[in-house]
Amino acid sequence: MDERAAVPVTLPRQNPTIAYWQDPPDPEIADYLSSSQVPEIADTVIIGSGITGSLIAWNLFQSPDHGHFTMLEARQACSGATGRNGGHTKAASYRSFHDNAHSLGTEAAVKIARLEYDNIKAVHAFARKYNIDCDLYSGDTVDIIYDQAQWDNSVKSIGAMRKAMPELLDTVARYEIWGKEEAREKFFVRGEECVGAIMYEAGSLSAYKFVVGVLKMVVQRGGELYTNTPATKLEKGEDGMWSVQTLRGVVKAKRVVLATNGYSGFLCEKFQGKIVPLRGQITVHRPGKNQPVSGLSTTYSFIYKNGYEYMIPRPQGSKHAGDIVIGGGLVMAKDEGVEEFGTTDDTTINQDISKYLTETTPRYFGNDWGDDHADGRIRQQWTGIMGYSPDGFPFIGEVPGEKNLWMAASFQGHGMVLCFMCARALVAMMGGEEEALESWFPDAFKVSEERLKKKFAGRLHTKPLDIGTKP
Ligand SMILES: Cc1cc2nc3c(=O)[nH]c(=O)nc-3n(C[C@H](O)[C@H](O)[C@H](O)COP(=O)(O)OP(=O)(O)OC[C@H]3O[C@@H](n4cnc5c(N)ncnc54)[C@H](O)[C@@H]3O)c2cc1C
């Protein structure tokens, strides 16, 4: 993994694979340019137009003295991880709760689980409040578990969550646990034998459509957006101002925000090897002939010994309703997917993962899958670049030793349950309101010198939780 973490991070690549959600790209915002040249000066430059950058911009607007700001995006608007993800607003907090309680203490673990739950609710509420048409589904999700050790530890971890937050049994700690037979009947998993199922609150949406909605509101309120404008270099002047070089000129700014997720190491050397790109992959399956006509009623994850897949049925009324979006399968690639780390190449797909993901639906659903759709099983497949940190937490705050360089990045495969609240927290920090964050924002998410010393060793929380051997 050392070798993969040391691969130099690049700018986002040209001609990426085409993600379902961006097909076609939004005609109004995809190639938006406020002007042919960037301004010479701005109060704030935000780099990156994914869910993080767009919500940072939105939150800045809530402050009366937000000043003039400019957003730069290397490719089309929202064409990074957000525009190519599964759109699963699903926390699975029970899978990290025990590890977090062990390394940070129960209070901090509760804070993280609450933030994840609040983030899901906030994203859904925001989409409804501002009428963003993003194929929103709010409802339950189910984790089908195939490994006994994963199952035993999951049940124990849920017990620990319930004990730690008795006042949240109907929300953050609401889990319904089903045995093997009930799981088979209730969730159509008639293929491979599972151990049981765990159901809880979650949702799904088109993250691309959500962010396009946010970006349109930002632009309408006077925010400047420059797509197809990579920031190629950052430099701090003697006057304390930052210079951001682009192919459309140089913009000088009082402060710069990196919302560049897996690409952050390119502009800020401190994050090389500390935010490690990881390529994720998705296949979209047309529903098999025996799938319920009205579509599946929840989203799913399939958890096995050393990995998982997540699966989102496209809700009724959306484009390609009933299609099944499946992501994951990393460990099925050569050497358990090690070569997917360190790469920023989302212009190709991994053939091993593609083969594995293509075969998942009949394997999990057995006879309830049936013959493939007449047009073939796979409608589309693509890749996207995530950012992973050594301790599995995002980096939020002012970059140590770099005054007025702020960042919100490294959301692992989990941005839909982290970015909304982290963008809100970052803007509060930028406004000097850090005290207000004490009650809800985990210290573990703040960027610090200490965290930057940690060594990257791969993804966390995918193997069976180590419950019982740790205090
Ligand atoms: C295949 C896949 C499936 C996923 N599924 C899920 C899921 O179901 N649920 C979930 O919670 N999370 C999921 N994730 C993770 C989630 O998508 C991310 O955590 C989240 O989108 C991060 O948002 P962001 O805005 O921080 O980063 P991004 O969306 O990656 O945005 C960063 C932007 O910065 C731009 N940029 C970078 N460098 C520069 C530069 N130098 N100049 C200008 N612009 C630059 C990029 O082009 C990009 O648009 C998935 C990710 C992938 C790739």
PDB file of N, CA and C in Angstrom, residues 358-438:
ATOM      1  N   THR A 358     -21.286  -7.712 -12.718  1.00  0.00           N
ATOM      2  CA  THR A 358     -22.289  -8.153 -13.691  1.00  0.00           C
ATOM      3  C   THR A 358     -22.992  -9.420 -13.210  1.00  0.00           C
ATOM      4  N   GLU A 359     -22.241 -10.257 -12.483  1.00  0.00           N
ATOM      5  CA  GLU A 359     -22.823 -11.536 -12.054  1.00  0.00           C
ATOM      6  C   GLU A 359     -23.560 -11.456 -10.723  1.00  0.00           C
ATOM      7  N   THR A 360     -23.527 -10.291 -10.077  1.00  0.00           N
ATOM      8  CA  THR A 360     -24.083 -10.234  -8.715  1.00  0.00           C
ATOM      9  C   THR A 360     -25.599 -10.457  -8.665  1.00  0.00           C
ATOM     10  N   THR A 361     -26.357  -9.885  -9.586  1.00  0.00           N
ATOM     11  CA  THR A 361     -27.819  -9.904  -9.421  1.00  0.00           C
ATOM     12  C   THR A 361     -28.394 -11.323  -9.403  1.00  0.00           C
ATOM     13  N   PRO A 362     -28.092 -12.195 -10.411  1.00  0.00           N
ATOM     14  CA  PRO A 362     -28.655 -13.541 -10.309  1.00  0.00           C
ATOM     15  C   PRO A 362     -28.115 -14.310  -9.101  1.00  0.00           C
ATOM     16  N   ARG A 363     -26.870 -13.988  -8.709  1.00  0.00           N
ATOM     17  CA  ARG A 363     -26.329 -14.723  -7.565  1.00  0.00           C
ATOM     18  C   ARG A 363     -27.079 -14.361  -6.276  1.00  0.00           C
ATOM     19  N   TYR A 364     -27.356 -13.079  -6.078  1.00  0.00           N
ATOM     20  CA  TYR A 364     -28.037 -12.681  -4.838  1.00  0.00           C
ATOM     21  C   TYR A 364     -29.538 -12.994  -4.871  1.00  0.00           C
ATOM     22  N   PHE A 365     -30.169 -12.807  -6.038  1.00  0.00           N
ATOM     23  CA  PHE A 365     -31.632 -12.951  -6.071  1.00  0.00           C
ATOM     24  C   PHE A 365     -32.090 -14.336  -6.525  1.00  0.00           C
ATOM     25  N   GLY A 366     -31.181 -15.182  -7.031  1.00  0.00           N
ATOM     26  CA  GLY A 366     -31.560 -16.527  -7.446  1.00  0.00           C
ATOM     27  C   GLY A 366     -32.719 -16.490  -8.427  1.00  0.00           C
ATOM     28  N   ASN A 367     -33.746 -17.329  -8.166  1.00  0.00           N
ATOM     29  CA  ASN A 367     -34.898 -17.395  -9.077  1.00  0.00           C
ATOM     30  C   ASN A 367     -35.679 -16.094  -9.137  1.00  0.00           C
ATOM     31  N   ASP A 368     -35.512 -15.268  -8.118  1.00  0.00           N
ATOM     32  CA  ASP A 368     -36.225 -13.988  -8.137  1.00  0.00           C
ATOM     33  C   ASP A 368     -35.572 -12.969  -9.061  1.00  0.00           C
ATOM     34  N   TRP A 369     -34.510 -13.364  -9.701  1.00  0.00           N
ATOM     35  CA  TRP A 369     -33.947 -12.506 -10.761  1.00  0.00           C
ATOM     36  C   TRP A 369     -34.610 -12.875 -12.104  1.00  0.00           C
ATOM     37  N   GLY A 370     -34.542 -14.158 -12.475  1.00  0.00           N
ATOM     38  CA  GLY A 370     -35.180 -14.607 -13.726  1.00  0.00           C
ATOM     39  C   GLY A 370     -34.320 -14.313 -14.940  1.00  0.00           C
ATOM     40  N   ASP A 371     -34.930 -14.443 -16.108  1.00  0.00           N
ATOM     41  CA  ASP A 371     -34.176 -14.162 -17.340  1.00  0.00           C
ATOM     42  C   ASP A 371     -33.805 -12.682 -17.381  1.00  0.00           C
ATOM     43  N   ASP A 372     -32.713 -12.425 -18.088  1.00  0.00           N
ATOM     44  CA  ASP A 372     -32.312 -11.014 -18.241  1.00  0.00           C
ATOM     45  C   ASP A 372     -33.307 -10.256 -19.105  1.00  0.00           C
ATOM     46  N   HIS A 373     -33.306  -8.971 -18.965  1.00  0.00           N
ATOM     47  CA  HIS A 373     -34.094  -8.053 -19.796  1.00  0.00           C
ATOM     48  C   HIS A 373     -33.737  -8.294 -21.279  1.00  0.00           C
ATOM     49  N   ALA A 374     -34.701  -8.100 -22.137  1.00  0.00           N
ATOM     50  CA  ALA A 374     -34.473  -8.365 -23.565  1.00  0.00           C
ATOM     51  C   ALA A 374     -33.326  -7.527 -24.137  1.00  0.00           C
ATOM     52  N   ASP A 375     -33.089  -6.352 -23.584  1.00  0.00           N
ATOM     53  CA  ASP A 375     -32.006  -5.497 -24.100  1.00  0.00           C
ATOM     54  C   ASP A 375     -30.654  -5.821 -23.467  1.00  0.00           C
ATOM     55  N   GLY A 376     -30.615  -6.849 -22.622  1.00  0.00           N
ATOM     56  CA  GLY A 376     -29.350  -7.218 -21.980  1.00  0.00           C
ATOM     57  C   GLY A 376     -29.332  -6.759 -20.522  1.00  0.00           C
ATOM     58  N   ARG A 377     -28.497  -7.411 -19.726  1.00  0.00           N
ATOM     59  CA  ARG A 377     -28.500  -7.121 -18.287  1.00  0.00           C
ATOM     60  C   ARG A 377     -27.912  -5.750 -17.953  1.00  0.00           C
ATOM     61  N   ILE A 378     -26.804  -5.409 -18.609  1.00  0.00           N
ATOM     62  CA  ILE A 378     -26.085  -4.188 -18.193  1.00  0.00           C
ATOM     63  C   ILE A 378     -26.436  -3.006 -19.086  1.00  0.00           C
ATOM     64  N   ARG A 379     -26.910  -1.953 -18.439  1.00  0.00           N
ATOM     65  CA  ARG A 379     -27.221  -0.745 -19.213  1.00  0.00           C
ATOM     66  C   ARG A 379     -25.982   0.143 -19.342  1.00  0.00           C
ATOM     67  N   GLN A 380     -25.233   0.287 -18.255  1.00  0.00           N
ATOM     68  CA  GLN A 380     -24.081   1.204 -18.287  1.00  0.00           C
ATOM     69  C   GLN A 380     -23.116   0.862 -17.150  1.00  0.00           C
ATOM     70  N   GLN A 381     -21.847   1.189 -17.300  1.00  0.00           N
ATOM     71  CA  GLN A 381     -20.899   1.057 -16.194  1.00  0.00           C
ATOM     72  C   GLN A 381     -19.830   2.136 -16.291  1.00  0.00           C
ATOM     73  N   TRP A 382     -19.300   2.516 -15.143  1.00  0.00           N
ATOM     74  CA  TRP A 382     -18.341   3.623 -15.127  1.00  0.00           C
ATOM     75  C   TRP A 382     -17.508   3.568 -13.847  1.00  0.00           C
ATOM     76  N   THR A 383     -16.525   4.451 -13.766  1.00  0.00           N
ATOM     77  CA  THR A 383     -15.714   4.551 -12.547  1.00  0.00           C
ATOM     78  C   THR A 383     -15.689   5.997 -12.058  1.00  0.00           C
ATOM     79  N   GLY A 384     -15.206   6.181 -10.829  1.00  0.00           N
ATOM     80  CA  GLY A 384     -15.067   7.522 -10.247  1.00  0.00           C
ATOM     81  C   GLY A 384     -14.019   7.470  -9.152  1.00  0.00           C
ATOM     82  N   ILE A 385     -13.516   8.643  -8.775  1.00  0.00           N
ATOM     83  CA  ILE A 385     -12.385   8.706  -7.842  1.00  0.00           C
ATOM     84  C   ILE A 385     -12.826   9.240  -6.481  1.00  0.00           C
ATOM     85  N   MET A 386     -12.572   8.426  -5.461  1.00  0.00           N
ATOM     86  CA  MET A 386     -12.869   8.840  -4.078  1.00  0.00           C
ATOM     87  C   MET A 386     -11.555   9.255  -3.398  1.00  0.00           C
ATOM     88  N   GLY A 387     -11.644   9.748  -2.153  1.00  0.00           N
ATOM     89  CA  GLY A 387     -10.434  10.105  -1.401  1.00  0.00           C
ATOM     90  C   GLY A 387     -10.476   9.430  -0.040  1.00  0.00           C
ATOM     91  N   TYR A 388      -9.403   8.714   0.307  1.00  0.00           N
ATOM     92  CA  TYR A 388      -9.366   7.975   1.578  1.00  0.00           C
ATOM     93  C   TYR A 388      -8.222   8.487   2.457  1.00  0.00           C
ATOM     94  N   SER A 389      -8.506   8.592   3.762  1.00  0.00           N
ATOM     95  CA  SER A 389      -7.482   9.081   4.696  1.00  0.00           C
ATOM     96  C   SER A 389      -7.000   7.929   5.586  1.00  0.00           C
ATOM     97  N   PRO A 390      -5.841   8.094   6.242  1.00  0.00           N
ATOM     98  CA  PRO A 390      -5.308   7.002   7.062  1.00  0.00           C
ATOM     99  C   PRO A 390      -6.257   6.558   8.174  1.00  0.00           C
ATOM    100  N   ASP A 391      -6.962   7.513   8.814  1.00  0.00           N
ATOM    101  CA  ASP A 391      -7.832   7.123   9.935  1.00  0.00           C
ATOM    102  C   ASP A 391      -9.300   6.982   9.528  1.00  0.00           C
ATOM    103  N   GLY A 392      -9.576   7.139   8.248  1.00  0.00           N
ATOM    104  CA  GLY A 392     -10.948   6.933   7.763  1.00  0.00           C
ATOM    105  C   GLY A 392     -11.870   8.119   7.977  1.00  0.00           C
ATOM    106  N   PHE A 393     -11.333   9.254   8.449  1.00  0.00           N
ATOM    107  CA  PHE A 393     -12.179  10.431   8.679  1.00  0.00           C
ATOM    108  C   PHE A 393     -11.852  11.527   7.658  1.00  0.00           C
ATOM    109  N   PRO A 394     -12.826  12.405   7.386  1.00  0.00           N
ATOM    110  CA  PRO A 394     -12.526  13.524   6.473  1.00  0.00           C
ATOM    111  C   PRO A 394     -11.592  14.547   7.128  1.00  0.00           C
ATOM    112  N   PHE A 395     -11.011  15.407   6.310  1.00  0.00           N
ATOM    113  CA  PHE A 395     -10.174  16.509   6.798  1.00  0.00           C
ATOM    114  C   PHE A 395     -10.951  17.808   6.623  1.00  0.00           C
ATOM    115  N   ILE A 396     -11.325  18.433   7.722  1.00  0.00           N
ATOM    116  CA  ILE A 396     -12.124  19.654   7.656  1.00  0.00           C
ATOM    117  C   ILE A 396     -11.407  20.754   8.440  1.00  0.00           C
ATOM    118  N   GLY A 397     -11.224  21.927   7.842  1.00  0.00           N
ATOM    119  CA  GLY A 397     -10.655  23.054   8.584  1.00  0.00           C
ATOM    120  C   GLY A 397      -9.561  23.758   7.807  1.00  0.00           C
ATOM    121  N   GLU A 398      -8.793  24.564   8.526  1.00  0.00           N
ATOM    122  CA  GLU A 398      -7.695  25.323   7.909  1.00  0.00           C
ATOM    123  C   GLU A 398      -6.472  24.411   7.841  1.00  0.00           C
ATOM    124  N   VAL A 399      -5.821  24.387   6.702  1.00  0.00           N
ATOM    125  CA  VAL A 399      -4.668  23.493   6.536  1.00  0.00           C
ATOM    126  C   VAL A 399      -3.557  23.951   7.490  1.00  0.00           C
ATOM    127  N   PRO A 400      -3.018  23.049   8.311  1.00  0.00           N
ATOM    128  CA  PRO A 400      -1.993  23.456   9.275  1.00  0.00           C
ATOM    129  C   PRO A 400      -0.820  24.164   8.588  1.00  0.00           C
ATOM    130  N   GLY A 401      -0.433  25.309   9.111  1.00  0.00           N
ATOM    131  CA  GLY A 401       0.714  26.055   8.577  1.00  0.00           C
ATOM    132  C   GLY A 401       0.412  26.833   7.313  1.00  0.00           C
ATOM    133  N   GLU A 402      -0.850  26.848   6.862  1.00  0.00           N
ATOM    134  CA  GLU A 402      -1.188  27.546   5.601  1.00  0.00           C
ATOM    135  C   GLU A 402      -2.383  28.464   5.858  1.00  0.00           C
ATOM    136  N   LYS A 403      -2.084  29.635   6.403  1.00  0.00           N
ATOM    137  CA  LYS A 403      -3.182  30.537   6.780  1.00  0.00           C
ATOM    138  C   LYS A 403      -4.087  30.848   5.587  1.00  0.00           C
ATOM    139  N   ASN A 404      -5.374  30.792   5.862  1.00  0.00           N
ATOM    140  CA  ASN A 404      -6.408  31.078   4.856  1.00  0.00           C
ATOM    141  C   ASN A 404      -6.495  30.082   3.707  1.00  0.00           C
ATOM    142  N   LEU A 405      -5.886  28.916   3.906  1.00  0.00           N
ATOM    143  CA  LEU A 405      -6.149  27.804   2.978  1.00  0.00           C
ATOM    144  C   LEU A 405      -7.000  26.795   3.747  1.00  0.00           C
ATOM    145  N   TRP A 406      -8.248  26.654   3.299  1.00  0.00           N
ATOM    146  CA  TRP A 406      -9.217  25.816   4.011  1.00  0.00           C
ATOM    147  C   TRP A 406      -9.502  24.574   3.190  1.00  0.00           C
ATOM    148  N   MET A 407     -10.005  23.560   3.857  1.00  0.00           N
ATOM    149  CA  MET A 407     -10.331  22.359   3.088  1.00  0.00           C
ATOM    150  C   MET A 407     -11.465  21.552   3.700  1.00  0.00           C
ATOM    151  N   ALA A 408     -12.170  20.861   2.840  1.00  0.00           N
ATOM    152  CA  ALA A 408     -13.159  19.860   3.268  1.00  0.00           C
ATOM    153  C   ALA A 408     -13.033  18.749   2.231  1.00  0.00           C
ATOM    154  N   ALA A 409     -12.376  17.680   2.619  1.00  0.00           N
ATOM    155  CA  ALA A 409     -12.076  16.629   1.632  1.00  0.00           C
ATOM    156  C   ALA A 409     -11.853  15.295   2.331  1.00  0.00           C
ATOM    157  N   SER A 410     -11.782  14.249   1.517  1.00  0.00           N
ATOM    158  CA  SER A 410     -11.528  12.881   1.971  1.00  0.00           C
ATOM    159  C   SER A 410     -12.750  12.270   2.652  1.00  0.00           C
ATOM    160  N   PHE A 411     -13.779  12.047   1.858  1.00  0.00           N
ATOM    161  CA  PHE A 411     -15.040  11.546   2.414  1.00  0.00           C
ATOM    162  C   PHE A 411     -15.218  10.049   2.197  1.00  0.00           C
ATOM    163  N   GLN A 412     -14.138   9.370   1.863  1.00  0.00           N
ATOM    164  CA  GLN A 412     -14.156   7.920   1.682  1.00  0.00           C
ATOM    165  C   GLN A 412     -15.305   7.580   0.710  1.00  0.00           C
ATOM    166  N   GLY A 413     -15.922   6.419   0.882  1.00  0.00           N
ATOM    167  CA  GLY A 413     -17.068   6.097   0.025  1.00  0.00           C
ATOM    168  C   GLY A 413     -18.361   6.522   0.685  1.00  0.00           C
ATOM    169  N   HIS A 414     -18.338   7.643   1.401  1.00  0.00           N
ATOM    170  CA  HIS A 414     -19.368   7.937   2.380  1.00  0.00           C
ATOM    171  C   HIS A 414     -19.848   9.384   2.321  1.00  0.00           C
ATOM    172  N   GLY A 415     -19.526  10.062   1.206  1.00  0.00           N
ATOM    173  CA  GLY A 415     -19.780  11.507   1.163  1.00  0.00           C
ATOM    174  C   GLY A 415     -21.238  11.909   1.285  1.00  0.00           C
ATOM    175  N   MET A 416     -22.133  11.024   0.851  1.00  0.00           N
ATOM    176  CA  MET A 416     -23.543  11.407   0.897  1.00  0.00           C
ATOM    177  C   MET A 416     -24.063  11.484   2.332  1.00  0.00           C
ATOM    178  N   VAL A 417     -23.282  10.920   3.271  1.00  0.00           N
ATOM    179  CA  VAL A 417     -23.693  11.013   4.672  1.00  0.00           C
ATOM    180  C   VAL A 417     -22.732  11.862   5.492  1.00  0.00           C
ATOM    181  N   LEU A 418     -21.819  12.564   4.807  1.00  0.00           N
ATOM    182  CA  LEU A 418     -20.868  13.414   5.540  1.00  0.00           C
ATOM    183  C   LEU A 418     -20.785  14.845   5.002  1.00  0.00           C
ATOM    184  N   CYS A 419     -20.849  14.998   3.669  1.00  0.00           N
ATOM    185  CA  CYS A 419     -20.467  16.281   3.066  1.00  0.00           C
ATOM    186  C   CYS A 419     -21.388  17.431   3.482  1.00  0.00           C
ATOM    187  N   PHE A 420     -22.675  17.178   3.584  1.00  0.00           N
ATOM    188  CA  PHE A 420     -23.594  18.278   3.895  1.00  0.00           C
ATOM    189  C   PHE A 420     -23.218  18.918   5.240  1.00  0.00           C
ATOM    190  N   MET A 421     -23.045  18.093   6.267  1.00  0.00           N
ATOM    191  CA  MET A 421     -22.761  18.630   7.599  1.00  0.00           C
ATOM    192  C   MET A 421     -21.329  19.165   7.674  1.00  0.00           C
ATOM    193  N   CYS A 422     -20.410  18.543   6.925  1.00  0.00           N
ATOM    194  CA  CYS A 422     -19.022  19.014   6.954  1.00  0.00           C
ATOM    195  C   CYS A 422     -18.892  20.368   6.253  1.00  0.00           C
ATOM    196  N   ALA A 423     -19.668  20.574   5.176  1.00  0.00           N
ATOM    197  CA  ALA A 423     -19.644  21.883   4.509  1.00  0.00           C
ATOM    198  C   ALA A 423     -20.164  22.952   5.462  1.00  0.00           C
ATOM    199  N   ARG A 424     -21.216  22.625   6.185  1.00  0.00           N
ATOM    200  CA  ARG A 424     -21.768  23.583   7.162  1.00  0.00           C
ATOM    201  C   ARG A 424     -20.727  23.895   8.244  1.00  0.00           C
ATOM    202  N   ALA A 425     -20.051  22.854   8.717  1.00  0.00           N
ATOM    203  CA  ALA A 425     -19.050  23.051   9.778  1.00  0.00           C
ATOM    204  C   ALA A 425     -17.883  23.892   9.269  1.00  0.00           C
ATOM    205  N   LEU A 426     -17.441  23.628   8.039  1.00  0.00           N
ATOM    206  CA  LEU A 426     -16.290  24.366   7.507  1.00  0.00           C
ATOM    207  C   LEU A 426     -16.613  25.857   7.419  1.00  0.00           C
ATOM    208  N   VAL A 427     -17.801  26.184   6.938  1.00  0.00           N
ATOM    209  CA  VAL A 427     -18.147  27.604   6.786  1.00  0.00           C
ATOM    210  C   VAL A 427     -18.249  28.270   8.175  1.00  0.00           C
ATOM    211  N   ALA A 428     -18.717  27.522   9.157  1.00  0.00           N
ATOM    212  CA  ALA A 428     -18.735  28.068  10.529  1.00  0.00           C
ATOM    213  C   ALA A 428     -17.303  28.330  10.997  1.00  0.00           C
ATOM    214  N   MET A 429     -16.397  27.410  10.713  1.00  0.00           N
ATOM    215  CA  MET A 429     -14.986  27.598  11.103  1.00  0.00           C
ATOM    216  C   MET A 429     -14.399  28.827  10.401  1.00  0.00           C
ATOM    217  N   MET A 430     -14.704  28.953   9.108  1.00  0.00           N
ATOM    218  CA  MET A 430     -14.163  30.090   8.343  1.00  0.00           C
ATOM    219  C   MET A 430     -14.691  31.412   8.903  1.00  0.00           C
ATOM    220  N   GLY A 431     -15.883  31.369   9.477  1.00  0.00           N
ATOM    221  CA  GLY A 431     -16.465  32.582  10.048  1.00  0.00           C
ATOM    222  C   GLY A 431     -16.084  32.774  11.511  1.00  0.00           C
ATOM    223  N   GLY A 432     -15.163  31.964  12.024  1.00  0.00           N
ATOM    224  CA  GLY A 432     -14.706  32.103  13.406  1.00  0.00           C
ATOM    225  C   GLY A 432     -15.728  31.635  14.435  1.00  0.00           C
ATOM    226  N   GLU A 433     -16.619  30.733  13.992  1.00  0.00           N
ATOM    227  CA  GLU A 433     -17.671  30.280  14.930  1.00  0.00           C
ATOM    228  C   GLU A 433     -17.431  28.845  15.391  1.00  0.00           C
ATOM    229  N   GLU A 434     -16.202  28.524  15.648  1.00  0.00           N
ATOM    230  CA  GLU A 434     -15.874  27.136  15.982  1.00  0.00           C
ATOM    231  C   GLU A 434     -16.558  26.647  17.251  1.00  0.00           C
ATOM    232  N   GLU A 435     -16.753  27.584  18.208  1.00  0.00           N
ATOM    233  CA  GLU A 435     -17.385  27.174  19.484  1.00  0.00           C
ATOM    234  C   GLU A 435     -18.759  26.558  19.272  1.00  0.00           C
ATOM    235  N   ALA A 436     -19.473  27.101  18.278  1.00  0.00           N
ATOM    236  CA  ALA A 436     -20.829  26.613  18.028  1.00  0.00           C
ATOM    237  C   ALA A 436     -20.839  25.162  17.548  1.00  0.00           C
ATOM    238  N   LEU A 437     -19.667  24.683  17.144  1.00  0.00           N
ATOM    239  CA  LEU A 437     -19.601  23.314  16.606  1.00  0.00           C
ATOM    240  C   LEU A 437     -19.391  22.262  17.688  1.00  0.00           C
ATOM    241  N   GLU A 438     -19.002  22.754  18.885  1.00  0.00           N
ATOM    242  CA  GLU A 438     -18.587  21.801  19.921  1.00  0.00           C
ATOM    243  C   GLU A 438     -19.615  20.719  20.216  1.00  0.00           C
TER     244      GLU A 438
END
